[in-house]
Each structure stands twice: as structure tokens, then as C-alpha cells.
mmCIF file with all atom_site columns, C-alpha atoms and ligand atoms in Angstrom:
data_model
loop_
_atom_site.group_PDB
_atom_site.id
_atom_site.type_symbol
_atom_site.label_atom_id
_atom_site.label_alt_id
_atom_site.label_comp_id
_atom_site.label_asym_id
_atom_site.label_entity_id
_atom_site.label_seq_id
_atom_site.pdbx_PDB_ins_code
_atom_site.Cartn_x
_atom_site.Cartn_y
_atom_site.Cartn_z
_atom_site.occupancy
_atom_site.B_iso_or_equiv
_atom_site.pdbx_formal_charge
_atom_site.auth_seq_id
_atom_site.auth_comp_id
_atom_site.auth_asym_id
_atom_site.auth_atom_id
_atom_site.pdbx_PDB_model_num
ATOM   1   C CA  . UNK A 1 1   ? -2.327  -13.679 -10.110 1.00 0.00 ? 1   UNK A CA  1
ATOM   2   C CA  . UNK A 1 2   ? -0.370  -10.453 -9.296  1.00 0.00 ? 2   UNK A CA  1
ATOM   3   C CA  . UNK A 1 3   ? -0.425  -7.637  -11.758 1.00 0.00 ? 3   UNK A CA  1
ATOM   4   C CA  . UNK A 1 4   ? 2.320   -5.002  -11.409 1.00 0.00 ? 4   UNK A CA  1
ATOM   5   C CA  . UNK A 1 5   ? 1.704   -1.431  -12.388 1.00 0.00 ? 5   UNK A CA  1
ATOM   6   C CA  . UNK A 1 6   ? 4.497   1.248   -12.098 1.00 0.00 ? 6   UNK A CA  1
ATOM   7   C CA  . UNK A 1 7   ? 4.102   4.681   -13.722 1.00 0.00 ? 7   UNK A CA  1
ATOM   8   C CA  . UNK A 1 8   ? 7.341   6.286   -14.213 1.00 0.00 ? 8   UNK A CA  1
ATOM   9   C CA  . UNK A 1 9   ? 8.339   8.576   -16.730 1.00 0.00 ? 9   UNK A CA  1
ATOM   10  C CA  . UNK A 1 10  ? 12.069  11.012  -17.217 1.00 0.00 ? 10  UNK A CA  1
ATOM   11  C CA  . UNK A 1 11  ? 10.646  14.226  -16.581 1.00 0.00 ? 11  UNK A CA  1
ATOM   12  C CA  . UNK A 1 12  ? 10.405  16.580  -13.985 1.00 0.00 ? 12  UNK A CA  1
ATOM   13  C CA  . UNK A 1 13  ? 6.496   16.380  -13.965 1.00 0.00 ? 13  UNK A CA  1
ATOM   14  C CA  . UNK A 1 14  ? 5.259   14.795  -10.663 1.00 0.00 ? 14  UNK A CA  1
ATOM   15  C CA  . UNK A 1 15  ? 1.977   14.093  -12.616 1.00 0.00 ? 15  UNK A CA  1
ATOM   16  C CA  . UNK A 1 16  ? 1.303   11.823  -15.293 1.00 0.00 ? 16  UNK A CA  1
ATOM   17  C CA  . UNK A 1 17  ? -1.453  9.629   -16.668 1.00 0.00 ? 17  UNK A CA  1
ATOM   18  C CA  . UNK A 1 18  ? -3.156  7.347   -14.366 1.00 0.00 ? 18  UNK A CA  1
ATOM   19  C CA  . UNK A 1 19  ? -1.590  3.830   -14.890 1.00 0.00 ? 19  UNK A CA  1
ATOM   20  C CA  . UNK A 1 20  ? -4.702  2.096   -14.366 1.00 0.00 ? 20  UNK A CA  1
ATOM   21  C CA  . UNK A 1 21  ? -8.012  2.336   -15.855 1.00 0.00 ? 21  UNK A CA  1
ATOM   22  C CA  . UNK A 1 22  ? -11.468 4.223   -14.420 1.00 0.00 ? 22  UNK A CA  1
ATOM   23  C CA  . UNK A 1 23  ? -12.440 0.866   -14.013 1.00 0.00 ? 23  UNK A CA  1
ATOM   24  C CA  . UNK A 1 24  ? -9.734  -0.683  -12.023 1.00 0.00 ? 24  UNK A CA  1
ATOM   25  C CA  . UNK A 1 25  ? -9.505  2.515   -9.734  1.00 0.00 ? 25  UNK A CA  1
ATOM   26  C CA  . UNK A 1 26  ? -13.099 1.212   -9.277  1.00 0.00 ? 26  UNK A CA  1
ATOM   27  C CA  . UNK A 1 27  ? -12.214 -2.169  -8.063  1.00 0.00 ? 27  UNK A CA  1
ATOM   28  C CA  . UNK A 1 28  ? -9.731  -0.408  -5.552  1.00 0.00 ? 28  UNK A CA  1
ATOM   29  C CA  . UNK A 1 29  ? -12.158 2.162   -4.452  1.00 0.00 ? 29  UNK A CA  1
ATOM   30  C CA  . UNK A 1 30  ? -15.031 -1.123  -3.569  1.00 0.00 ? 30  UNK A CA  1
ATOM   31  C CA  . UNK A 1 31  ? -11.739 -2.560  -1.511  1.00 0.00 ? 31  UNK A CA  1
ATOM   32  C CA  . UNK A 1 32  ? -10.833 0.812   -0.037  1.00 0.00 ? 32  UNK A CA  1
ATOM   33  C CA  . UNK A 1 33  ? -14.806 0.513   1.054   1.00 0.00 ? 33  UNK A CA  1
ATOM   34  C CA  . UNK A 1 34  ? -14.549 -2.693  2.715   1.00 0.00 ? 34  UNK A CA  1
ATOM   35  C CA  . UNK A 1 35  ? -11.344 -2.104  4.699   1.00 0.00 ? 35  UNK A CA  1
ATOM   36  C CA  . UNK A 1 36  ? -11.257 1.088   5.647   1.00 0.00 ? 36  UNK A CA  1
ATOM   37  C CA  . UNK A 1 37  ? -14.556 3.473   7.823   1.00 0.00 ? 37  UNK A CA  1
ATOM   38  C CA  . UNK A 1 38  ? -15.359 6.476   5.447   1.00 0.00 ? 38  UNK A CA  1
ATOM   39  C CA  . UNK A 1 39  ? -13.045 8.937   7.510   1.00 0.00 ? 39  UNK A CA  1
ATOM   40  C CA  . UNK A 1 40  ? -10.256 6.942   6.848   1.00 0.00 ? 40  UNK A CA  1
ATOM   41  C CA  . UNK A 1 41  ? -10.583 5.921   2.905   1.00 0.00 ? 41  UNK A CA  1
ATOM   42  C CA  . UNK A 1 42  ? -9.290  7.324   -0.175  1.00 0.00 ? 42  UNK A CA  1
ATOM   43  C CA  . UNK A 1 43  ? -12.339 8.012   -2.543  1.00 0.00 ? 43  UNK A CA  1
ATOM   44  C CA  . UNK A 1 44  ? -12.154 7.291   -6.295  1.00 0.00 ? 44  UNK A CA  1
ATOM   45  C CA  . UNK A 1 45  ? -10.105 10.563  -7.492  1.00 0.00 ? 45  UNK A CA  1
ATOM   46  C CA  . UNK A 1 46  ? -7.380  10.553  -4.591  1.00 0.00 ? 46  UNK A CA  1
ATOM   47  C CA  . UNK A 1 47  ? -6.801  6.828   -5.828  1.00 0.00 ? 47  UNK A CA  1
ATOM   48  C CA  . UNK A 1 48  ? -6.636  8.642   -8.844  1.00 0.00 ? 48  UNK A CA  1
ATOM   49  C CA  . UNK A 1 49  ? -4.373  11.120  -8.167  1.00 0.00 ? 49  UNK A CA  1
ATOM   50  C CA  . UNK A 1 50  ? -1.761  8.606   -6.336  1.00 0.00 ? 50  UNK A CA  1
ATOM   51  C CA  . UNK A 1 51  ? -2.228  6.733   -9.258  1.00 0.00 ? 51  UNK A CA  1
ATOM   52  C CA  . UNK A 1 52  ? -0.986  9.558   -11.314 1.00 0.00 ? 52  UNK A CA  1
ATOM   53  C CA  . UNK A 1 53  ? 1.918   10.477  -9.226  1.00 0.00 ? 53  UNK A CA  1
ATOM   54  C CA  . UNK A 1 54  ? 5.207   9.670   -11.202 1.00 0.00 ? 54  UNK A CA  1
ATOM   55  C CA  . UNK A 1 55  ? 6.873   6.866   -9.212  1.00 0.00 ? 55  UNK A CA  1
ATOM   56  C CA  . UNK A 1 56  ? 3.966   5.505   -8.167  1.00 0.00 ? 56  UNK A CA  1
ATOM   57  C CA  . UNK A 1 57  ? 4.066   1.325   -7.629  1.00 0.00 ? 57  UNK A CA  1
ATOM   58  C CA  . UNK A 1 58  ? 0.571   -0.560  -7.471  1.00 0.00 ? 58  UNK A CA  1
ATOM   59  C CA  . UNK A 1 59  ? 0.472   -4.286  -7.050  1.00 0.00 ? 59  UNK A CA  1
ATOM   60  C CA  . UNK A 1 60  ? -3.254  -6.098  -7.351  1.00 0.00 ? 60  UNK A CA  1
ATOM   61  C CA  . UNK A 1 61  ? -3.724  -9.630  -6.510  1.00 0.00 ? 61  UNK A CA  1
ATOM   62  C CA  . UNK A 1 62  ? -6.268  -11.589 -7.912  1.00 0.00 ? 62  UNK A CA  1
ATOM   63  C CA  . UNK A 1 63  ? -7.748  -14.809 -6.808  1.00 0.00 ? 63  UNK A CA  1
ATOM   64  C CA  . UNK A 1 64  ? -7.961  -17.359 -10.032 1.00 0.00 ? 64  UNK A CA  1
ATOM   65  C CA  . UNK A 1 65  ? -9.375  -20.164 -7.972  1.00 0.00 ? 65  UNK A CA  1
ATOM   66  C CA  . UNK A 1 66  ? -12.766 -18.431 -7.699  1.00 0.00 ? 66  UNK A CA  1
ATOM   67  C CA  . UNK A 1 67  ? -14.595 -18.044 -11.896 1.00 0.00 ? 67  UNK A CA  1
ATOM   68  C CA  . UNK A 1 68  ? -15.045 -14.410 -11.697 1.00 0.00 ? 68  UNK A CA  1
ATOM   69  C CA  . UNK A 1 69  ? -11.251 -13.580 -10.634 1.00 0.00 ? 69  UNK A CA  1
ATOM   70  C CA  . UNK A 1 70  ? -12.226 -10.622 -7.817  1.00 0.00 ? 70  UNK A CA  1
ATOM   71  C CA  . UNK A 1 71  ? -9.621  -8.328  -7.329  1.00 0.00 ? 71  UNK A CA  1
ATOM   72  C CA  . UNK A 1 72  ? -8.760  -9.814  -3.161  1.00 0.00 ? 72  UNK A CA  1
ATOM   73  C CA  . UNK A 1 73  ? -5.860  -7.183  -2.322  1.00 0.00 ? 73  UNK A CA  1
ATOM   74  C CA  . UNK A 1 74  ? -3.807  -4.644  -3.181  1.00 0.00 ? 74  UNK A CA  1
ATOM   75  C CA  . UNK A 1 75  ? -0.709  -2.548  -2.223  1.00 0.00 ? 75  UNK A CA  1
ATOM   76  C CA  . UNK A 1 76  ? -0.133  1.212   -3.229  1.00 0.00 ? 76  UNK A CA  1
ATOM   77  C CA  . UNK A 1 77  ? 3.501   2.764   -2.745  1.00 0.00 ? 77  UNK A CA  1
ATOM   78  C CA  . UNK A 1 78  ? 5.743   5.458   -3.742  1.00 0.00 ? 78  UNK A CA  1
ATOM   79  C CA  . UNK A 1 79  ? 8.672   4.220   -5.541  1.00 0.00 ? 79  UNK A CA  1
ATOM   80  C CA  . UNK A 1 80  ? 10.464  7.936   -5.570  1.00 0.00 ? 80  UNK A CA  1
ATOM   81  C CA  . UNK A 1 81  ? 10.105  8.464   -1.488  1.00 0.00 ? 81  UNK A CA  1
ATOM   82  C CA  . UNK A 1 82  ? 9.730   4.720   -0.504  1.00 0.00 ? 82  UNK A CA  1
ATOM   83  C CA  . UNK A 1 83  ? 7.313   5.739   1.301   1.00 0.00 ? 83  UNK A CA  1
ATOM   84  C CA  . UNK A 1 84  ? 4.136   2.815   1.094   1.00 0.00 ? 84  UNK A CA  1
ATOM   85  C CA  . UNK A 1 85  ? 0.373   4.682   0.836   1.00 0.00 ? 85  UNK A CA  1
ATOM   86  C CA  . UNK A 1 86  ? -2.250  2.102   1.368   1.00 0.00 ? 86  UNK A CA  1
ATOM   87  C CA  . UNK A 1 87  ? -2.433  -1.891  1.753   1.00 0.00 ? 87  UNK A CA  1
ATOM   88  C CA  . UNK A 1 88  ? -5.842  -3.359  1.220   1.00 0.00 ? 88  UNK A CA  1
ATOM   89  C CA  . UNK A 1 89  ? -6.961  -7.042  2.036   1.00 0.00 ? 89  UNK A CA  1
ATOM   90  C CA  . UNK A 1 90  ? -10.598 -8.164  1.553   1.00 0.00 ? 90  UNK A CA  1
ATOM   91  C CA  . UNK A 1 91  ? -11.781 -9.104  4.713   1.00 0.00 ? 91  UNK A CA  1
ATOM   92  C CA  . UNK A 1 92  ? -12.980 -12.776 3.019   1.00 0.00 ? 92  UNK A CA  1
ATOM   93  C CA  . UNK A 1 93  ? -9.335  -12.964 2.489   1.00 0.00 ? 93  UNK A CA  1
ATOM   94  C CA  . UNK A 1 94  ? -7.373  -12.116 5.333   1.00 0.00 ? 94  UNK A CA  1
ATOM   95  C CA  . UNK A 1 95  ? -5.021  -14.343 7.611   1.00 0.00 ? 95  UNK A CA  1
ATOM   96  C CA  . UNK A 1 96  ? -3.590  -16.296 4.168   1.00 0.00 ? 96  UNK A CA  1
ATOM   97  C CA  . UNK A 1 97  ? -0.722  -14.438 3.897   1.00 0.00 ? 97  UNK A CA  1
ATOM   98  C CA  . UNK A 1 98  ? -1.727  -12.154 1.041   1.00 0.00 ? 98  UNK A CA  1
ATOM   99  C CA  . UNK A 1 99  ? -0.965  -8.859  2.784   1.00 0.00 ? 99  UNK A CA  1
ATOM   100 C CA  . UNK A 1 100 ? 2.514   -9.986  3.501   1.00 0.00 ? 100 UNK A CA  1
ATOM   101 C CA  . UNK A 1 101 ? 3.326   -10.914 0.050   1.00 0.00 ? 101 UNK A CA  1
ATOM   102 C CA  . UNK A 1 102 ? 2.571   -7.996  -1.324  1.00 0.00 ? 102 UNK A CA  1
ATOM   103 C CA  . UNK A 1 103 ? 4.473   -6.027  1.423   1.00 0.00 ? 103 UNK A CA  1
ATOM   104 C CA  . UNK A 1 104 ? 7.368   -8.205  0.640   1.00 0.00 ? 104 UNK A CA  1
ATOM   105 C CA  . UNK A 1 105 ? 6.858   -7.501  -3.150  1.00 0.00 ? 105 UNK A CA  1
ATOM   106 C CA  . UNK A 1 106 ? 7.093   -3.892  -2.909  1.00 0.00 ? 106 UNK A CA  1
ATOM   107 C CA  . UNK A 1 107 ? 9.502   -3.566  -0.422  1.00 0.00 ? 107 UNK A CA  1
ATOM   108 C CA  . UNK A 1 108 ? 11.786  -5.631  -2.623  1.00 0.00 ? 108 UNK A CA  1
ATOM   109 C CA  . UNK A 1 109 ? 11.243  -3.395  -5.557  1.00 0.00 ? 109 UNK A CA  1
ATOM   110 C CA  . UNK A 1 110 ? 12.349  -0.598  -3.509  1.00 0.00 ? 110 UNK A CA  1
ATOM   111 C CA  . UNK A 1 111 ? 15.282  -2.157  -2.731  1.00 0.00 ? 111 UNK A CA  1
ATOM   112 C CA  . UNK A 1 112 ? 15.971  -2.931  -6.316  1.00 0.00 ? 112 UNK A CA  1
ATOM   113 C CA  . UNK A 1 113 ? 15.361  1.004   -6.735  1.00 0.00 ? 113 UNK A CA  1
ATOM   114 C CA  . UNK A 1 114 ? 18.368  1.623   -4.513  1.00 0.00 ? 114 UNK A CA  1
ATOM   115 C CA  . UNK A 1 115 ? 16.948  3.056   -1.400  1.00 0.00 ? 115 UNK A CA  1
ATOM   116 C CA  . UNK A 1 116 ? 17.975  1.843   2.017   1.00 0.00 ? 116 UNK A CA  1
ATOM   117 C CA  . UNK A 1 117 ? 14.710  2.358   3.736   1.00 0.00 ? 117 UNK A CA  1
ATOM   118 C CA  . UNK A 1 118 ? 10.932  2.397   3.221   1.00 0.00 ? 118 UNK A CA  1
ATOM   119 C CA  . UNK A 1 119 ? 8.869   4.399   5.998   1.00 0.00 ? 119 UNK A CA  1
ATOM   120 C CA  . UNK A 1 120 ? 4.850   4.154   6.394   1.00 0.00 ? 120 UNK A CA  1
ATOM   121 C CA  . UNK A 1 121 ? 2.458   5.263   8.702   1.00 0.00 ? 121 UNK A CA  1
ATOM   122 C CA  . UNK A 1 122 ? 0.732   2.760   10.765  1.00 0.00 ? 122 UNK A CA  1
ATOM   123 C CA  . UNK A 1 123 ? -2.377  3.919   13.672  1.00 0.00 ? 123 UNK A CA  1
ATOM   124 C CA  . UNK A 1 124 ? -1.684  2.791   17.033  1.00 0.00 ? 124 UNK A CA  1
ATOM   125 C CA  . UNK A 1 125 ? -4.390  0.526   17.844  1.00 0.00 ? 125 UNK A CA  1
ATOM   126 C CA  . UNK A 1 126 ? -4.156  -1.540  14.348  1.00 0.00 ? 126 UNK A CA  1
ATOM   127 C CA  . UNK A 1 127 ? -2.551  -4.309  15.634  1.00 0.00 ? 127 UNK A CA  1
ATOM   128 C CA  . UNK A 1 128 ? -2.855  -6.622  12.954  1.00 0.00 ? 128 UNK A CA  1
ATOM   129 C CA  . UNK A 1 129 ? -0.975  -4.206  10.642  1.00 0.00 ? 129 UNK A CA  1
ATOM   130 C CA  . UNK A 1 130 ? 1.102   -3.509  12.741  1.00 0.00 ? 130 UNK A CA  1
ATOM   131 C CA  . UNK A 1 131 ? 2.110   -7.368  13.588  1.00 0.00 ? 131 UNK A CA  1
ATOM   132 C CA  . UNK A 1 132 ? 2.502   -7.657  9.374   1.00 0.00 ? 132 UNK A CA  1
ATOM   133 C CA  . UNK A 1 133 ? 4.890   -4.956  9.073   1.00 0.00 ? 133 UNK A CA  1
ATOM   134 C CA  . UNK A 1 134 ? 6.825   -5.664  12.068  1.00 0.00 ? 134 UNK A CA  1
ATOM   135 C CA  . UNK A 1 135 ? 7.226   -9.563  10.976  1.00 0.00 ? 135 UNK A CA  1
ATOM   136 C CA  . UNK A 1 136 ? 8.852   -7.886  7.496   1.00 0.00 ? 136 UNK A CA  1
ATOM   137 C CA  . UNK A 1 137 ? 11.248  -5.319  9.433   1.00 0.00 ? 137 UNK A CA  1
ATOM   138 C CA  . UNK A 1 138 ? 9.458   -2.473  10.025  1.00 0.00 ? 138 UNK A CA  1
ATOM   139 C CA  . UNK A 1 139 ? 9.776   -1.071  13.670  1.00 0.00 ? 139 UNK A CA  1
ATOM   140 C CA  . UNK A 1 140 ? 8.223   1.623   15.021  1.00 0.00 ? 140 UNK A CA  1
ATOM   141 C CA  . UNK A 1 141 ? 9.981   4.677   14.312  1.00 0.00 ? 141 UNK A CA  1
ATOM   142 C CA  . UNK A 1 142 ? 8.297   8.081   15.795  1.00 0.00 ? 142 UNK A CA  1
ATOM   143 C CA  . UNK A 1 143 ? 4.716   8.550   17.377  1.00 0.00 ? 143 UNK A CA  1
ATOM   144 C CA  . UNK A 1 144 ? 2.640   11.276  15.393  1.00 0.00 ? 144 UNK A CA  1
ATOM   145 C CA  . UNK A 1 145 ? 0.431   12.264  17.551  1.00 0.00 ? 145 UNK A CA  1
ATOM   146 C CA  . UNK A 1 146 ? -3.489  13.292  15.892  1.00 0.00 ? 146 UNK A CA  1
ATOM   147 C CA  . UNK A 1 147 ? -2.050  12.013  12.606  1.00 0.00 ? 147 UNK A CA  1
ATOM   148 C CA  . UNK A 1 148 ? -5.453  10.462  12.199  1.00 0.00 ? 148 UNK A CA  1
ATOM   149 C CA  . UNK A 1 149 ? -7.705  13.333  13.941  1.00 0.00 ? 149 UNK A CA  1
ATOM   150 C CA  . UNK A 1 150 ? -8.161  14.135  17.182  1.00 0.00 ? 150 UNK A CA  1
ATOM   151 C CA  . UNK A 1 151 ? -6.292  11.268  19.463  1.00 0.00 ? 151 UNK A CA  1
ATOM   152 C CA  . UNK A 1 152 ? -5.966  9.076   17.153  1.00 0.00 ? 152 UNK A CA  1
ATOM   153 C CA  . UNK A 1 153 ? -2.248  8.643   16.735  1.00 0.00 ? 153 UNK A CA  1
ATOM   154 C CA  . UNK A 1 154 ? -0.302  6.708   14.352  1.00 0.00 ? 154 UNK A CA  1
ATOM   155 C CA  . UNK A 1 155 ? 3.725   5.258   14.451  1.00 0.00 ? 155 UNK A CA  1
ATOM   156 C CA  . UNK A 1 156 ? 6.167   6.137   11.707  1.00 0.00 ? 156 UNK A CA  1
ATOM   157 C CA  . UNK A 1 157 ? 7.355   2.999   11.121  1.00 0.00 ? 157 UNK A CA  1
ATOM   158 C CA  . UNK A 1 158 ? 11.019  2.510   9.415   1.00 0.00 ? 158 UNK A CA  1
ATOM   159 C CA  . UNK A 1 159 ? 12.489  -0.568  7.732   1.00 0.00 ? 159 UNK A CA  1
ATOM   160 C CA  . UNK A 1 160 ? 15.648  -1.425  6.843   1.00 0.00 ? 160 UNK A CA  1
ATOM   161 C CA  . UNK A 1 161 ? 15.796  -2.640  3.103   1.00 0.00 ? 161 UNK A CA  1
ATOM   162 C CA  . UNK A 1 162 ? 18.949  -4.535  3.436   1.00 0.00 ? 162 UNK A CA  1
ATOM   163 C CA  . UNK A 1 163 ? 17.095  -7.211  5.834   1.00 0.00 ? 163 UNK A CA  1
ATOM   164 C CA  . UNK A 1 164 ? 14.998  -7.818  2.781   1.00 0.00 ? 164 UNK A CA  1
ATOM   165 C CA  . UNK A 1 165 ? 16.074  -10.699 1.037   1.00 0.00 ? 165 UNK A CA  1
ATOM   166 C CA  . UNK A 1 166 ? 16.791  -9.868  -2.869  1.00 0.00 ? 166 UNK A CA  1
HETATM 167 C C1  . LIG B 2 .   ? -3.514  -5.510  7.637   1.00 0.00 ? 201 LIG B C1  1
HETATM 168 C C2  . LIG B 2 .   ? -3.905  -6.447  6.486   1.00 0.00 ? 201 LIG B C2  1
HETATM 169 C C3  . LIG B 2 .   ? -3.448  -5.812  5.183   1.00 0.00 ? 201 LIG B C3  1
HETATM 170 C C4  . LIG B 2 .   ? -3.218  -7.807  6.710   1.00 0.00 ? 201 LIG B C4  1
HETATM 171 O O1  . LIG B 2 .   ? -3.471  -8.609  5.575   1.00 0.00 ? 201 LIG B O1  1
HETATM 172 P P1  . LIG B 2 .   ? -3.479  -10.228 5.696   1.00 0.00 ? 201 LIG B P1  1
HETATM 173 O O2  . LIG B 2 .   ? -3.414  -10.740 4.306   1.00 0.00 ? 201 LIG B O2  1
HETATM 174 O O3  . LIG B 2 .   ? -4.601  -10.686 6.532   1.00 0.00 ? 201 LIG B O3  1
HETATM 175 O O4  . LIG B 2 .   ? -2.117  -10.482 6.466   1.00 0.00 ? 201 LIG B O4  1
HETATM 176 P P2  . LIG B 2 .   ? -1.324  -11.843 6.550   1.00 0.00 ? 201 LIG B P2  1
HETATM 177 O O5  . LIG B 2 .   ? -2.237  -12.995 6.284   1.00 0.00 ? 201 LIG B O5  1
HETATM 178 O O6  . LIG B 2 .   ? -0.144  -11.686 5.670   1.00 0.00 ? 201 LIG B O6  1
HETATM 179 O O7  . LIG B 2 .   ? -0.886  -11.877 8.060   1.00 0.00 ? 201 LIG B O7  1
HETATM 180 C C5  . LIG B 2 .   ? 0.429   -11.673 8.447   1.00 0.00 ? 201 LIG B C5  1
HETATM 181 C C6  . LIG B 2 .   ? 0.510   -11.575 9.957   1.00 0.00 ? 201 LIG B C6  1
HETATM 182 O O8  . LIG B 2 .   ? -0.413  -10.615 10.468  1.00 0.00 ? 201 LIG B O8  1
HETATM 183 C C7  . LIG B 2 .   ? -0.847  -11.068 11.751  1.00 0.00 ? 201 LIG B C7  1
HETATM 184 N N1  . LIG B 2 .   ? -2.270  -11.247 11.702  1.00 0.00 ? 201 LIG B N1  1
HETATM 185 C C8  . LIG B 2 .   ? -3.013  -11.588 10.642  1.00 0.00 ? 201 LIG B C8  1
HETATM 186 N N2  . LIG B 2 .   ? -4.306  -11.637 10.991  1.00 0.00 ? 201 LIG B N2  1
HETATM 187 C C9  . LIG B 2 .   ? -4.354  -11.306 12.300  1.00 0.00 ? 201 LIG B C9  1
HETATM 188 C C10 . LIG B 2 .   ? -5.400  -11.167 13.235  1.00 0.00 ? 201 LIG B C10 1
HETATM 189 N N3  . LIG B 2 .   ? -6.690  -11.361 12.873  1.00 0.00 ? 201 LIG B N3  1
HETATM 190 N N4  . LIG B 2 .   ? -5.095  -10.788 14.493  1.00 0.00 ? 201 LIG B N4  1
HETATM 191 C C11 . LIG B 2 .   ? -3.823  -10.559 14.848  1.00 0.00 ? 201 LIG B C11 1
HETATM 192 N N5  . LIG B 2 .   ? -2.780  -10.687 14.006  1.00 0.00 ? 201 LIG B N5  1
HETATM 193 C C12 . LIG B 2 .   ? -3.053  -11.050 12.755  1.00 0.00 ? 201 LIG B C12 1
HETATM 194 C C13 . LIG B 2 .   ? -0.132  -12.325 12.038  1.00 0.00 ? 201 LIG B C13 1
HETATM 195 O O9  . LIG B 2 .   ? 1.058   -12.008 12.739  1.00 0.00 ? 201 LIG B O9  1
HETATM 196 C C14 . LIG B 2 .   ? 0.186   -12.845 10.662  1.00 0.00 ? 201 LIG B C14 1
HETATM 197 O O10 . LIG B 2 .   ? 1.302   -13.634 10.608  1.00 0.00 ? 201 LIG B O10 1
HETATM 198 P P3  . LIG B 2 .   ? 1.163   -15.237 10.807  1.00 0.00 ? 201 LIG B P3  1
HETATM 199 O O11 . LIG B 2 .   ? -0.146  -15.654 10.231  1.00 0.00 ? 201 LIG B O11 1
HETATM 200 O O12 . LIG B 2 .   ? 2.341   -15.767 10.034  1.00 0.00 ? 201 LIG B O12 1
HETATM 201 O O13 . LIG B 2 .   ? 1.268   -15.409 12.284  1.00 0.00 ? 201 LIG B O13 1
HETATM 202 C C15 . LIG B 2 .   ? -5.451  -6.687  6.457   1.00 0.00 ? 201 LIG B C15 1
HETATM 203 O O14 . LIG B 2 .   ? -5.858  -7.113  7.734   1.00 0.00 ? 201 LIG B O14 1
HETATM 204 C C16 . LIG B 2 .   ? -6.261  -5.465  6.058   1.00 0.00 ? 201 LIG B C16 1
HETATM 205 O O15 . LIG B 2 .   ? -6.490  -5.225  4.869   1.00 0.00 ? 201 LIG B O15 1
HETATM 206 N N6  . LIG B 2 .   ? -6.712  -4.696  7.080   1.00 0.00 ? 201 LIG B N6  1
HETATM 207 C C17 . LIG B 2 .   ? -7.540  -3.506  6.844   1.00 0.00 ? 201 LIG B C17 1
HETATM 208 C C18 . LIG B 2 .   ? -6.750  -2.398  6.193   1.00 0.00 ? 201 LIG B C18 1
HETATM 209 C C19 . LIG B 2 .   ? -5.509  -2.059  6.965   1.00 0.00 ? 201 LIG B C19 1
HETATM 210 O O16 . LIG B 2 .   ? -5.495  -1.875  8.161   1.00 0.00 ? 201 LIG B O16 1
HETATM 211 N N7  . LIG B 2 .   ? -4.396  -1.951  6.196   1.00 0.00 ? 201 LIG B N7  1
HETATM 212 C C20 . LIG B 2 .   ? -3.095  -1.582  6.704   1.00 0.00 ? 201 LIG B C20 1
HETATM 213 C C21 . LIG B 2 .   ? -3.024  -0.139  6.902   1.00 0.00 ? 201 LIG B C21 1
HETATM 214 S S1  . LIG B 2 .   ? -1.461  0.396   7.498   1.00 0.00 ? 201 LIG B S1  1
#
């Protein structure tokens, strides 16, 4: 099952209520915790804060086959500056295509937004995510060199939304 979350509101504020729970942000911290070393993760309150951001998109996927219904993946992107934040497979869960779905997902919503392009940053050496992105469009656009600390660089990567189906 894949829940949708947006939180948008008319106003000029760029911070609103959270549109998820203390207790989902929990779920996506334990997945931040499996996928990502402790440098590189976003604790509980910057989920929190992105989750707060108006225009933020969150997509959770949830496996029904298994009786406790884990949360198994999510996606976290910026609907206002296309810009996607964080994707997040459980590692129990990978290679079934779950990471590219949700990629599709959002970048499809962002078409349906109206913008043209959706950018994200991607490090050098993460092959795999790089390989997903790539397979969807994305190619890599500049190198930002220490983006991730000291030699560890990361691609801006740039897709074209009109090779997204609708
Ligand atoms: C990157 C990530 C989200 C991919 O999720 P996933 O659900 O396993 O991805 P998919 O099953 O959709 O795989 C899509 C493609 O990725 C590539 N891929 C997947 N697993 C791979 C592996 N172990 N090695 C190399 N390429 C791989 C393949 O090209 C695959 O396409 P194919 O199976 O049709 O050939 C997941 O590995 C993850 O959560 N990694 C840790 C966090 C991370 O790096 N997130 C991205 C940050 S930018």
C-alpha cells in the first residue's frame, strides 16, 4: 500500500504543521537508520522540519503481505523546487523495484505540478542510486565537489519531466 502525504497550504509561510504524525516520523527515522551511516542521516526533527516545509511531498510504502504491515520505503520531495530530499529502501527490500516506483510516483506528481525538471543530489560512489535515477531520466548534471564532507563528492543530477510518462 502507498500512502500519499502532501502539505500545502495558500500562504506565504514556508512552515506549517507536520503532515505526519510523531509516530510516523518515527518509522522514517528507524528507515533513515538502516539506510543511511549516522553522518549521512536526517535525525527525527530535520524529518520533522522537511515534513513541515509547505510543498513538501512524502510517499510511504507499506508491505501488506507481511501481518504487521512495516513501513519498507519511502520517498521525501519538494513539490515547490522539484527538488527530491531523501529515498529510503529497507535493505530486506531492495532489488524489487520499490525504489523506482516511488521515484516514478513523485516525479510524476511534479510533472502534474507544472515544472519541467526535478534536480537531486546523488554521491559519486552510490552506484545503485545512481543506476535507479538514471534508468528514470535523470543524468548527471554538475559535480559538487565536498558536498558530502571532505572528498566526498556528489552529482547534481537533472531530469527532464516531459520523458515521464503522464
Ligand atoms: C537506492 C535505493 C533507494 C534503490 O531502491 P530499490 O528498491 O532497491 O531499487 P529498485 O529495485 O527499483 O532497482 C532499480 C535499479 O537499480 C539498480 N540496482 C538495484 N539494486 C542494485 C544493486 N544491488 N547493484 C547495482 N544496481 C542495482 C538496477 O539497475 C535496478 O534496475 P533493474 O533491477 O531493473 O535492473 C536503495 O538501494 C536504498 O534505499 N539505498 C540506500 C539509501 C540510498 O542510497 N538512497 C538514495 C540516495 S540518493
Amino acid at each position: 500500500m502507498i500512502c500519499s502525504d502532501y502539505n500545502f497550504a495558500y500562504t506565504r509561510r514556508r512552515f506549517l504543521r507536520p503532515c505526519l504524525t510523531p509516530t510516523e516520523i518515527r518509522e522514517l527515522e528507524a528507515l533513515e537508520k538502516l539506510c543511511y551511516s549516522p553522518a549521512d542521516r536526517y535525525d527525527f526533527r530535520t524529518l520533522r522540519m522537511f515534513l513541515s516545509l509547505n510543498g513538501i511531498g512524502v510517499l510511504r510504502y507499506y508491505e501488506e503481505s507481511l501481518a504487521e504491515r512495516p513501513l519498507v520505503a519511502f520517498h521525501l520531495f519538494d513539490c515547490l523546487n522539484a527538488e527530491l530530499i531523501t529515498l529510503d529502501v529497507h535493505p530486506d527490500f531492495r532489488g524489487r523495484g520499490i525504489g523506482s516506483l516511488l521515484l516514478r510516483l513523485s516525479l510524476k506528481k511534479l510533472k502534474s505540478l507544472g515544472h519541467t525538471r526535478a534536480t537531486c543530489e546523488i554521491a559519486v560512489n552510490n552506484t545503485v542510486s545512481l543506476n535507479v535515477h538514471k534508468k528514470l531520466g535523470f543524468r548527471p548534471w554538475r559535480l559538487l565537489r565536498n558536498y558530502y564532507g571532505a572528498g566526498r563528492h556528489a552529482y547534481l543530477m537533472r531530469v527532464n519531466l516531459n520523458t515521464i510518462p503522464d
